[in-house]
Structures are given as structure tokens and as C-alpha cells.
Short mmCIF file of C-alpha atoms in Angstrom, two decimals:
data_model
loop_
_atom_site.label_atom_id
_atom_site.label_comp_id
_atom_site.label_asym_id
_atom_site.label_seq_id
_atom_site.Cartn_x
_atom_site.Cartn_y
_atom_site.Cartn_z
CA MET Y 1 101.19 133.36 71.64
CA PRO Y 2 101.22 135.53 68.48
CA GLN Y 3 103.06 138.81 68.85
CA PRO Y 4 100.96 141.98 68.57
CA PRO Y 5 101.51 143.91 65.33
CA LYS Y 6 104.21 146.55 65.56
CA SER Y 7 103.30 150.20 65.19
CA GLY Y 8 104.28 152.05 62.06
CA TRP Y 9 103.56 151.37 58.42
CA LEU Y 10 106.87 149.73 57.50
CA PRO Y 11 107.03 147.27 60.46
CA ARG Y 12 103.44 146.18 59.76
CA ALA Y 13 104.20 145.78 56.06
CA TRP Y 14 107.38 143.85 56.80
CA GLN Y 15 105.35 141.25 58.70
CA SER Y 16 103.57 140.40 55.44
CA SER Y 17 105.17 137.51 53.53
CA SER Y 18 103.77 138.86 50.26
CA PHE Y 19 105.38 142.27 50.92
CA ARG Y 20 108.74 140.70 51.70
CA LEU Y 21 108.51 138.49 48.63
CA ALA Y 22 107.64 141.44 46.38
CA LEU Y 23 110.37 143.56 47.97
CA CYS Y 24 112.98 140.85 47.47
CA PHE Y 25 111.92 140.55 43.85
CA CYS Y 26 112.20 144.32 43.46
CA ILE Y 27 115.68 144.30 45.02
CA LEU Y 28 116.63 141.61 42.55
CA VAL Y 29 115.35 143.78 39.69
CA LEU Y 30 117.31 146.76 41.05
CA GLY Y 31 120.42 144.62 41.24
CA ILE Y 32 119.98 143.54 37.64
CA LEU Y 33 119.45 147.16 36.55
CA ALA Y 34 122.50 148.31 38.50
CA GLY Y 35 124.60 145.58 36.93
CA THR Y 36 123.32 146.46 33.48
CA PHE Y 37 124.00 150.18 33.98
CA THR Y 38 127.50 149.38 35.23
CA VAL Y 39 128.26 147.36 32.12
CA TYR Y 40 126.97 150.15 29.90
CA TYR Y 41 128.97 152.72 31.91
CA VAL Y 42 132.16 150.77 31.45
CA GLU Y 43 131.48 150.35 27.75
CA ILE Y 44 130.43 153.94 27.01
CA VAL Y 45 132.92 155.83 29.21
CA GLY Y 46 135.67 153.34 28.46
CA THR Y 47 135.13 153.70 24.73
CA ALA Y 48 135.14 157.50 24.93
CA SER Y 49 138.29 157.43 27.08
CA GLN Y 50 139.97 155.06 24.65
CA GLN Y 51 139.14 157.37 21.76
CA LEU Y 52 140.83 160.27 23.57
CA ASP Y 53 143.91 158.18 24.22
CA ASP Y 54 144.05 156.96 20.64
CA TYR Y 55 143.75 160.51 19.33
CA ALA Y 56 146.54 161.75 21.61
CA LEU Y 57 148.92 158.95 20.67
CA ARG Y 58 148.12 159.06 16.99
CA THR Y 59 148.41 162.86 16.74
CA SER Y 60 151.58 162.96 18.80
CA LYS Y 61 153.25 160.41 16.56
CA ARG Y 62 152.22 162.30 13.46
CA LEU Y 63 153.50 165.64 14.76
CA LEU Y 64 156.78 164.10 15.90
CA ASN Y 65 157.33 162.73 12.41
CA ILE Y 66 156.63 166.16 10.91
CA HIS Y 67 159.08 167.78 13.34
CA THR Y 68 161.76 165.24 12.52
CA GLN Y 69 161.34 165.81 8.79
CA GLN Y 70 160.56 169.54 8.61
CA GLY Y 71 161.80 170.99 11.88
CA ASP Y 72 160.16 173.62 14.06
CA GLU Y 73 158.65 175.54 11.16
CA GLY Y 74 157.03 172.45 9.66
CA LEU Y 75 155.62 171.57 13.08
CA ARG Y 76 154.09 175.02 13.46
CA ARG Y 77 152.46 174.78 10.04
CA GLU Y 78 151.06 171.31 10.77
CA ILE Y 79 149.58 172.41 14.11
CA ASP Y 80 147.98 175.45 12.53
CA MET Y 81 146.54 173.28 9.77
CA LEU Y 82 145.08 170.75 12.25
CA LEU Y 83 143.53 173.47 14.38
CA GLY Y 84 142.02 175.10 11.36
CA ASP Y 85 140.55 172.06 9.60
CA GLY Y 86 137.38 172.14 11.75
CA ILE Y 87 137.77 168.49 12.84
CA ASP Y 88 137.63 168.00 16.63
CA SER Y 89 138.24 171.70 17.00
CA GLN Y 90 136.18 171.88 20.21
CA SER Y 91 138.16 169.23 22.04
CA GLU Y 92 141.64 168.89 20.54
CA VAL Y 93 144.53 170.48 22.38
CA LEU Y 94 147.76 170.97 20.40
CA VAL Y 95 150.56 173.09 21.87
CA PHE Y 96 154.12 173.82 20.73
CA GLN Y 97 155.76 176.00 23.39
CA ASP Y 98 158.92 176.62 25.34
CA VAL Y 99 159.56 175.96 29.02
CA HIS Y 100 158.62 179.55 29.96
CA GLY Y 101 155.15 179.29 28.47
CA LYS Y 102 155.78 181.03 25.15
CA VAL Y 103 153.48 179.43 22.60
CA LEU Y 104 155.03 178.95 19.17
CA ALA Y 105 151.86 177.25 17.83
CA GLY Y 106 148.73 175.89 19.37
CA ASN Y 107 145.44 176.76 21.05
CA ALA Y 108 146.44 176.74 24.76
CA VAL Y 109 149.39 177.14 27.10
CA ALA Y 110 150.57 174.85 29.91
CA SER Y 111 152.70 175.52 32.95
CA MET Y 112 155.69 173.24 32.40
CA HIS Y 113 156.80 173.32 36.05
CA THR Y 114 154.51 170.37 36.94
CA VAL Y 115 154.72 168.56 33.61
CA LYS Y 116 157.18 165.78 32.91
CA PRO Y 117 157.76 164.63 29.32
CA GLY Y 118 157.27 160.93 28.67
CA ALA Y 119 155.47 158.32 26.65
CA GLU Y 120 152.62 157.97 29.15
CA LEU Y 121 149.50 160.07 28.78
CA GLN Y 122 148.83 162.52 31.58
CA ASP Y 123 146.20 165.03 32.57
CA VAL Y 124 147.60 168.56 32.27
CA LEU Y 125 146.05 171.88 33.27
CA PHE Y 126 145.95 174.38 30.40
CA GLU Y 127 144.99 178.01 30.04
CA GLN Y 128 142.96 178.81 26.94
CA GLU Y 129 141.80 182.35 26.32
CA ASN Y 130 139.63 183.16 29.38
CA ARG Y 131 139.21 179.67 30.79
CA SER Y 132 141.14 176.81 32.28
CA LEU Y 133 140.82 173.27 31.03
CA THR Y 134 142.23 169.85 31.70
CA ALA Y 135 143.43 167.81 28.76
CA ARG Y 136 144.82 164.33 28.47
CA VAL Y 137 148.00 164.75 26.44
CA GLN Y 138 151.29 163.16 25.57
CA VAL Y 139 154.25 165.43 26.32
CA HIS Y 140 157.46 165.36 24.25
CA ALA Y 141 160.67 167.33 24.82
CA LEU Y 142 161.96 168.56 21.45
CA GLY Y 143 165.23 170.05 22.64
CA GLY Y 144 166.17 173.67 23.18
CA ASN Y 145 163.61 173.91 26.00
CA LEU Y 146 160.81 173.31 23.48
CA PHE Y 147 157.91 170.94 24.16
CA LEU Y 148 155.08 169.35 22.16
CA LEU Y 149 151.82 168.60 23.93
CA ALA Y 150 149.09 166.80 21.95
CA GLY Y 151 145.79 165.43 23.17
CA SER Y 152 142.15 166.25 23.89
CA ASP Y 153 140.06 168.15 26.39
CA VAL Y 154 138.59 165.75 28.98
CA LEU Y 155 135.52 167.96 29.50
CA PRO Y 156 133.35 166.02 26.99
CA LEU Y 157 134.34 162.76 28.72
CA THR Y 158 133.58 164.24 32.14
CA ASP Y 159 130.27 165.55 30.82
CA ILE Y 160 129.35 162.09 29.48
CA ARG Y 161 130.28 160.50 32.81
CA ASN Y 162 128.28 163.02 34.84
CA ARG Y 163 125.22 162.77 32.62
CA TYR Y 164 125.31 158.99 32.70
CA LEU Y 165 125.65 158.88 36.49
CA LYS Y 166 122.77 161.35 36.89
CA ALA Y 167 120.59 159.37 34.48
CA THR Y 168 121.49 156.10 36.18
CA GLY Y 169 120.78 157.52 39.63
CA ALA Y 170 117.43 158.89 38.50
CA ALA Y 171 116.52 155.57 36.86
CA LEU Y 172 117.45 153.57 39.96
CA ALA Y 173 115.58 156.00 42.22
CA LEU Y 174 112.51 155.75 40.00
CA ALA Y 175 112.83 151.95 39.93
CA LEU Y 176 113.10 151.90 43.73
CA VAL Y 177 109.99 154.05 44.15
CA LEU Y 178 108.05 151.93 41.65
CA SER Y 179 109.32 148.77 43.33
CA LEU Y 180 108.09 149.93 46.73
CA ALA Y 181 104.77 150.94 45.22
CA ALA Y 182 104.51 147.56 43.48
CA ALA Y 183 105.38 145.76 46.73
CA VAL Y 184 102.66 147.66 48.60
CA ALA Y 185 100.12 147.02 45.82
CA PHE Y 186 101.08 143.34 45.68
CA ARG Y 187 100.71 143.08 49.46
CA ARG Y 188 97.26 144.66 49.36
CA LEU Y 189 96.19 142.36 46.54
CA MET Y 190 97.49 139.28 48.36
CA ASP Y 191 95.87 140.44 51.62
CA GLN Y 192 92.57 140.91 49.83
CA ARG Y 193 92.66 137.48 48.19
CA ALA Y 194 94.02 135.77 51.31
CA GLY Y 195 91.43 137.57 53.44
CA GLU Y 196 88.65 135.79 51.54
CA LEU Y 197 90.31 132.45 52.23
CA ARG Y 198 90.75 133.29 55.91
CA ARG Y 199 87.09 134.27 56.13
CA ALA Y 200 86.12 130.89 54.71
CA MET Y 201 88.35 129.11 57.23
CA ARG Y 202 86.85 131.11 60.10
CA GLN Y 203 83.35 130.25 58.93
CA ALA Y 204 84.28 126.57 58.77
CA GLY Y 205 85.92 126.78 62.21
CA GLN Y 206 82.71 128.28 63.61
CA GLY Y 207 80.70 125.40 62.18
CA ASN Y 208 79.17 127.28 59.24
CA LEU Y 209 79.82 124.69 56.55
CA HIS Y 210 77.18 126.22 54.26
CA PHE Y 211 79.49 129.17 53.51
CA ARG Y 212 81.02 129.23 50.02
CA LEU Y 213 83.57 131.52 48.44
CA PRO Y 214 82.22 133.50 45.47
CA GLN Y 215 83.17 132.03 42.11
CA SER Y 216 85.85 134.06 40.34
CA ARG Y 217 86.13 134.43 36.59
CA ARG Y 218 89.89 134.49 36.87
CA SER Y 219 91.95 131.32 36.60
CA ASP Y 220 94.93 132.22 38.78
CA GLU Y 221 96.31 130.22 41.70
CA PHE Y 222 93.96 131.84 44.22
CA SER Y 223 90.93 131.02 42.07
CA LEU Y 224 91.99 127.38 41.92
CA LEU Y 225 92.56 127.41 45.69
CA GLU Y 226 89.11 128.92 46.21
CA GLN Y 227 87.59 126.13 44.12
CA ASP Y 228 89.47 123.53 46.19
CA ILE Y 229 88.27 125.15 49.43
CA ASN Y 230 84.67 125.18 48.20
CA THR Y 231 85.02 121.51 47.27
CA MET Y 232 86.50 120.80 50.72
CA LEU Y 233 83.63 122.65 52.42
CA GLU Y 234 81.10 120.66 50.40
CA GLN Y 235 82.80 117.41 51.36
CA LEU Y 236 82.98 118.46 55.01
CA GLU Y 237 79.31 119.36 54.97
CA GLN Y 238 78.47 115.98 53.47
CA LEU Y 239 80.69 114.18 55.97
CA VAL Y 240 79.20 116.02 58.93
CA HIS Y 241 75.71 115.34 57.61
CA GLY Y 242 76.66 111.69 57.14
CA ILE Y 243 78.11 111.47 60.64
CA ARG Y 244 74.97 112.94 62.13
CA HIS Y 245 72.84 110.58 60.09
CA VAL Y 246 74.97 107.59 61.06
CA SER Y 247 74.90 108.63 64.72
CA ASN Y 248 71.13 108.89 64.64
CA MET Y 249 70.81 105.56 62.84
CA VAL Y 250 73.24 103.86 65.21
CA ALA Y 251 71.29 105.14 68.18
CA HIS Y 252 68.05 104.00 66.57
CA ASN Y 253 69.39 100.55 65.64
CA LEU Y 254 70.96 99.98 69.02
CA ARG Y 255 68.05 101.21 71.09
CA THR Y 256 65.59 98.56 69.90
CA PRO Y 257 67.79 95.45 70.41
CA LEU Y 258 69.09 96.84 73.72
CA ASN Y 259 65.53 97.40 74.91
CA ARG Y 260 64.62 93.86 73.83
CA THR Y 261 67.68 92.49 75.63
CA LEU Y 262 66.80 94.38 78.80
CA HIS Y 263 63.24 93.14 78.48
CA HIS Y 264 64.42 89.53 78.22
CA VAL Y 265 66.80 89.93 81.16
CA GLN Y 266 64.05 91.50 83.28
CA ALA Y 267 61.65 88.77 82.21
CA ALA Y 268 64.22 86.13 83.16
CA MET Y 269 64.63 87.69 86.59
CA ASP Y 270 60.89 87.72 87.15
CA ALA Y 271 60.12 84.36 85.50
CA PRO Y 272 60.01 81.06 87.34
CA GLU Y 273 63.04 78.78 87.11
CA SER Y 274 61.53 76.68 84.32
CA LEU Y 275 61.13 79.72 81.96
CA ARG Y 276 64.26 81.63 82.91
CA GLN Y 277 66.56 79.72 80.55
CA ALA Y 278 64.44 80.52 77.52
CA GLN Y 279 64.46 84.28 78.32
CA LEU Y 280 68.22 84.26 78.82
CA GLU Y 281 68.73 82.52 75.48
CA LEU Y 282 66.65 85.21 73.81
CA ALA Y 283 68.76 87.90 75.50
CA GLN Y 284 71.90 86.07 74.37
CA GLU Y 285 70.66 86.00 70.78
CA GLU Y 286 69.99 89.75 70.87
CA LEU Y 287 73.51 90.40 72.22
CA GLN Y 288 75.01 88.19 69.51
CA GLN Y 289 73.19 90.23 66.86
CA LEU Y 290 74.54 93.40 68.46
CA SER Y 291 78.04 91.92 68.41
CA ARG Y 292 77.72 91.11 64.69
CA LEU Y 293 76.46 94.66 64.08
CA PHE Y 294 79.48 96.12 65.87
CA VAL Y 295 81.83 93.90 63.84
CA LYS Y 296 80.26 95.15 60.60
CA MET Y 297 80.43 98.75 61.77
CA LEU Y 298 84.12 98.38 62.70
CA LEU Y 299 84.85 96.83 59.30
CA LEU Y 300 83.00 99.65 57.58
CA ALA Y 301 84.95 102.25 59.58
CA GLU Y 302 88.26 100.56 58.69
CA VAL Y 303 87.38 100.44 55.00
CA GLU Y 304 86.19 104.05 54.84
CA SER Y 305 89.36 105.24 56.61
CA GLY Y 306 91.53 103.68 53.87
CA VAL Y 307 93.76 101.79 56.32
CA ALA Y 308 93.12 98.48 54.56
CA GLN Y 309 94.64 99.83 51.33
CA GLN Y 310 98.10 99.17 52.78
CA ARG Y 311 97.47 95.42 52.39
CA PHE Y 312 96.76 95.59 48.65
CA GLU Y 313 98.44 93.10 46.32
CA ARG Y 314 97.85 91.74 42.82
CA ILE Y 315 95.05 89.17 43.02
CA ASN Y 316 92.77 87.33 40.63
CA LEU Y 317 89.12 88.25 41.27
CA HIS Y 318 88.12 84.97 39.57
CA THR Y 319 89.86 83.03 42.35
CA VAL Y 320 88.23 85.10 45.10
CA LEU Y 321 84.78 84.69 43.51
CA GLN Y 322 85.22 80.92 43.12
CA GLU Y 323 86.18 80.52 46.78
CA VAL Y 324 83.15 82.55 47.92
CA LEU Y 325 80.79 80.55 45.65
CA GLU Y 326 82.21 77.27 47.01
CA PHE Y 327 81.50 78.50 50.56
CA TYR Y 328 77.90 79.37 49.62
CA GLU Y 329 77.30 76.21 47.60
CA PRO Y 330 75.58 74.33 50.48
CA LEU Y 331 73.29 77.31 51.09
CA PHE Y 332 72.39 77.45 47.39
CA LYS Y 333 71.56 73.74 47.42
CA ASP Y 334 69.52 74.09 50.58
CA ARG Y 335 67.51 76.93 49.01
CA GLN Y 336 67.41 75.17 45.61
CA ALA Y 337 68.96 78.25 44.01
CA GLN Y 338 69.96 78.03 40.34
CA LEU Y 339 73.39 79.48 39.57
CA HIS Y 340 74.43 80.44 36.00
CA THR Y 341 78.01 81.64 35.60
CA ASP Y 342 80.12 83.04 32.74
CA LEU Y 343 83.50 83.75 34.32
CA GLN Y 344 86.69 84.89 32.63
CA ARG Y 345 89.57 83.07 34.28
CA HIS Y 346 92.03 85.97 34.42
CA ALA Y 347 90.65 89.09 36.07
CA TRP Y 348 93.68 90.57 37.82
CA ILE Y 349 93.32 93.57 40.10
CA MET Y 350 95.16 95.29 42.96
CA GLY Y 351 93.23 94.72 46.17
CA ASP Y 352 92.58 92.89 49.42
CA SER Y 353 91.13 89.42 48.90
CA HIS Y 354 89.52 89.32 52.36
CA LEU Y 355 87.68 92.61 51.84
CA LEU Y 356 86.51 91.60 48.38
CA ALA Y 357 85.35 88.23 49.70
CA ASN Y 358 83.41 90.08 52.42
CA ALA Y 359 81.79 92.34 49.78
CA LEU Y 360 80.80 89.37 47.60
CA SER Y 361 79.40 87.58 50.65
CA ASN Y 362 77.21 90.58 51.46
CA VAL Y 363 75.88 90.67 47.89
CA LEU Y 364 75.12 86.93 47.99
CA ASP Y 365 73.47 87.28 51.41
CA ASN Y 366 71.19 89.93 49.95
CA PHE Y 367 70.40 87.62 47.05
CA LEU Y 368 69.40 84.82 49.42
CA LYS Y 369 67.27 87.23 51.49
CA TYR Y 370 65.53 89.29 48.82
CA GLY Y 371 66.23 87.63 45.43
CA ALA Y 372 63.32 85.20 45.44
CA GLY Y 373 60.69 85.85 42.78
CA ASP Y 374 57.54 84.05 41.86
CA SER Y 375 59.66 81.03 40.88
CA ALA Y 376 62.83 79.44 42.26
CA LEU Y 377 65.89 81.47 43.18
CA GLN Y 378 68.08 82.17 40.17
CA LEU Y 379 71.36 84.10 39.99
CA ASP Y 380 73.33 84.95 36.83
CA ILE Y 381 77.00 85.87 37.37
CA THR Y 382 79.28 87.29 34.67
CA LEU Y 383 82.96 88.20 35.13
CA LYS Y 384 84.91 89.91 32.34
CA ALA Y 385 88.12 91.91 31.95
CA HIS Y 386 88.06 94.46 29.12
CA GLU Y 387 89.17 98.04 28.33
CA GLY Y 388 91.16 98.41 31.54
CA LEU Y 389 88.26 97.28 33.77
CA VAL Y 390 87.23 94.10 35.52
CA THR Y 391 83.43 93.94 35.50
CA LEU Y 392 81.48 91.62 37.79
CA GLN Y 393 77.75 91.46 37.10
CA LEU Y 394 75.24 89.66 39.34
CA ARG Y 395 71.54 89.51 38.45
CA ASP Y 396 68.74 87.81 40.32
CA HIS Y 397 65.20 87.21 39.04
CA GLY Y 398 63.28 88.53 42.02
CA HIS Y 399 60.98 91.51 42.37
CA GLY Y 400 63.72 94.14 42.27
CA VAL Y 401 63.74 97.36 44.30
CA PRO Y 402 61.30 100.30 44.17
CA ALA Y 403 62.59 103.00 41.83
CA GLU Y 404 62.73 105.64 44.58
CA ALA Y 405 64.99 103.36 46.67
CA LEU Y 406 67.58 102.57 43.96
CA ALA Y 407 69.56 105.79 44.49
CA ARG Y 408 69.81 105.14 48.24
CA ILE Y 409 71.08 101.56 48.08
CA GLY Y 410 74.46 101.43 49.79
CA GLN Y 411 73.79 104.28 52.20
CA HIS Y 412 74.45 103.66 55.86
CA PHE Y 413 71.54 101.85 57.59
CA PHE Y 414 69.24 102.27 54.59
CA ARG Y 415 66.71 99.50 53.97
CA ALA Y 416 63.95 99.54 51.42
CA SER Y 417 60.44 99.67 52.83
CA SER Y 418 59.64 96.32 51.25
CA HIS Y 419 62.46 94.70 53.26
CA GLN Y 420 61.74 96.16 56.69
CA GLN Y 421 60.07 92.96 57.90
CA LEU Y 422 63.22 90.89 57.22
CA PRO Y 423 66.22 90.83 59.62
CA GLY Y 424 69.08 93.21 58.86
CA HIS Y 425 70.60 96.58 59.72
CA GLY Y 426 71.42 98.21 56.37
CA ILE Y 427 75.19 97.89 56.89
CA GLY Y 428 76.07 95.17 54.38
CA LEU Y 429 75.66 97.05 51.10
CA ALA Y 430 77.16 100.19 52.65
CA SER Y 431 80.33 98.20 53.32
CA VAL Y 432 80.19 96.82 49.75
CA ARG Y 433 80.11 100.36 48.34
CA ALA Y 434 82.95 101.44 50.67
CA ILE Y 435 85.09 98.44 49.63
CA ALA Y 436 84.51 99.26 45.95
CA ARG Y 437 85.59 102.87 46.49
CA LEU Y 438 88.64 101.73 48.46
CA HIS Y 439 89.68 99.69 45.40
CA ARG Y 440 89.19 102.79 43.16
CA GLY Y 441 86.17 101.07 41.66
CA ASN Y 442 82.44 101.62 41.38
CA ILE Y 443 79.33 99.62 42.20
CA SER Y 444 75.83 100.28 40.96
CA TRP Y 445 72.39 98.71 41.22
CA SER Y 446 69.58 98.76 38.66
CA ASN Y 447 66.30 96.98 38.12
CA ALA Y 448 66.65 94.29 35.43
CA ALA Y 449 62.89 93.61 34.98
CA PRO Y 450 62.66 91.10 36.48
CA GLY Y 451 65.18 91.17 39.28
CA LEU Y 452 67.96 93.40 40.57
CA GLN Y 453 71.29 93.76 38.79
CA THR Y 454 74.51 94.56 40.66
CA VAL Y 455 77.55 95.73 38.64
CA LEU Y 456 80.98 96.01 40.26
CA GLU Y 457 83.77 97.65 38.20
CA LEU Y 458 87.42 97.58 39.31
CA PRO Y 459 90.62 98.74 37.58
CA HIS Y 460 92.26 95.91 35.64
CA THR Y 461 95.90 95.14 36.49
CA PRO Y 462 97.23 92.61 33.94
CA ARG Y 463 99.96 90.27 35.04
CA VAL Y 464 103.46 90.94 33.72
CA ASP Y 465 104.13 87.31 32.82
CA SER Y 466 102.07 85.41 30.25
CA ASP Y 467 98.81 83.97 31.47
#
């Protein structure tokens, strides 16, 4: 059983797949931003730090050369000149002092008790006027308890680092808030669109197949899904209507022969011995007709379910048609029917030869029943393969079909009013239409003045080898 929704906004939101999807996407975006900010941090702070180191090393080397060439006095003059040139005056730290903290030249003083001279740069605490500062410097012992310290104040670097971290934190916090807001908005949007689909499913589940989703002007995935659902509902409505119609027609078509059969059986029971056999034969004939009706209905159900499509293979419709015509040849002779044919020998298709033979037999049966005109029976058959289609055309020269009945030919149990007095159940042409659809084809009927014309079109499948 479904679990009841948890209390609280976040647990309820977390149950939404759209919210989790949007949140995961937002986390991915945050990860990308964090990675990007990290790269920029390394580049910016690393570059600034490298500039401080380069300045310390370069300046230290220069001052050492001056001291070697000009001594202590030359070093003092050079330091005073560098501090007074106005270049990097806010950050440079240059100190020439003794071990006791007496400054001979420079702009700060360092406590030498914790400082060890060496080639490596080190962070040293300095006192400068009324403030303390930390500078990254290179420390050199010059002899006579004198030391040279050259480098830069790390405050600008620290300020850059702090500002960048604050800006990055604010940006990530803002991105997180916007991401959560976007996830909530996305969830509400998805819930709204999905709610319409759920409402349609509930209506269909309750049997309201007339319900349709409103047409949307948008062309997103939900709009396409709504169109598919509307199409599905239309098809379901048609199928349900067809099932009800077929059920009613089956009941109607079975009731009459069953009543006649019961009447014959009752008459046989009440009739004298000499008449009983005749009544039983009539009952047997009615049952045989019912059996044939059930066979046709089972075939129609199999065809409409698509199961027979598994037996499809490449066949030549010309061969199937010739075999069916040979079977009907005695019937045509008996009825003195004239047959005119124009058949292309190679009409290859993918299909089931037995089903197609059954469809052709039904069409020919209809011709023999209803195709007679004022003169002898005549049937014109044309078979052609062209433009990716195999077209089979059959035309009789009878009286045709009333115009209002043309559109209903092929419907289950439909029979034109002019044919009601002849035997039949209205199943044959319905199975012909179903077989055509199963073969991804189309069948149509039209009045040919005189006569009725039947056109069957099937996809052409040429043979690979030469014909």
C-alpha cells in the first residue's frame, strides 16, 4: 500500500521526482561553480603570491649586489632611493638593521630573536610607526651583526584572499537559494502539468472516455504527451463503442438462428416419426451456419489482435490470386461468370498467404452473391506493382451499392439494405478490411457506374534477386 505523505514541507517536496531531479541539477551547478571559483582562486591568489615572492627575491639580489660593491653606505642610499621612488611604497618592506633592532635604513624594524637568515622566504613580524605588519621577506646576514630584510607586506594578499572568499561564499549562497527556489518552482510546474495528465487518467479509469485535455499552444514534451493521451482516449472511445456495437450485433445475429434451431428441435420433438428427420436436418443446418459464423468471428478477432503478423513472409500476391481464382473457377463456370484479368506477374509483398487468400475469397463470394447486373456476371481484375505499392482492383458490373452505404462497407455486421434478403452476417468484408490493415495496407470500395469497384493497396516489397 502507498505510504502516507510525510509531514513537513521538505519531506513532502523530497517525495517529488521533479523536485529531486531539479535539486540534483542545482547541486551539479553548484559543484561546477565551486570548481570554477577554486580554479580562479588558485590563479588569482597564486599569481599575487608569486609576485610578492618574485619582488622579494629580485630586490634582495639587487641590494646584495649593491652592498658587495658599495658597502654599508651604498646599501643605505639604495634603500632610501627605493623607498622614496613612489613605486610599491605601500607594500614594500626594506630594512637594514643590526641584531638589537637599530635601523640603519628602511621603513620598519624586526625582532631578530625569532628570525633566521637564509635563502628561503619567510613571514616576519615587523613594527612600522604605530602598527604591526607581517611581511614575506628574504633575510641575509651581512656580518658585524647586521641584517638585510627585503620583501613585501602580505596585507594586500590577505585582503585579496578574504575578499575573494567572501565574494565566493556570497555567490554560492545566492546560487543555493536560487537553486532551491528553482527546484520548488520546477516541482510546482511539473505537478501542475502532471496533475492534468492524472486527471485525464482518472476520468478514463472512471469510464468517462469523452474527457479531453485542453489543447496547449506550447510544443513541449507535456504538450506532445497530452496530444498522445487525447488520441488514446479517442481510440479507446471508438474501441469501446465498437465493442458495444459488436456485442449488440453478435447478440442480434445469434438470437435469430438460435431461436430457429430451438424451434426446429421443438418441432422435431412434437412431430411424428416421419417428419422428425426433416426438422432435425433443419436444426443441423442452422447449427452449421452458427459454427461458420463463429469461425469467421474467431478469424476476425485473431486478425484484429495482430497475432497473425508473426507469420509474415515475402510472398507473391500474383501466386495467391491465381490459386484462389483456380479454386473458384468451377463456381464461375457454373454461374457463367465472365472473368477479365490483367495481372502483373511479380507483385511481392510481406504477408500471410492464408489470410490474403481468405480475404480474396470473401471478395469473390460477395461478387457471386451481389455482382449480378441486368446481364451476365462479369468481373474485371487488375494487379499492378508501382510506386512502392501493389494495387489489386476488382470491378463487377452489377447494380453497385447505395451511396449512403459505401462508407459503412467493412464495418462489423453491416449489410446494405438491398442485401438483407440474401444469406450472410456482415462479417466477410469486415475481415477483409482487418486483413488489409494487418498488412499495413488499405482497402476501399466505390461505385463504378455500373458495378462496384474494390481496390486493395499493399506495400510493395521487391525481391532482392533478379526476377
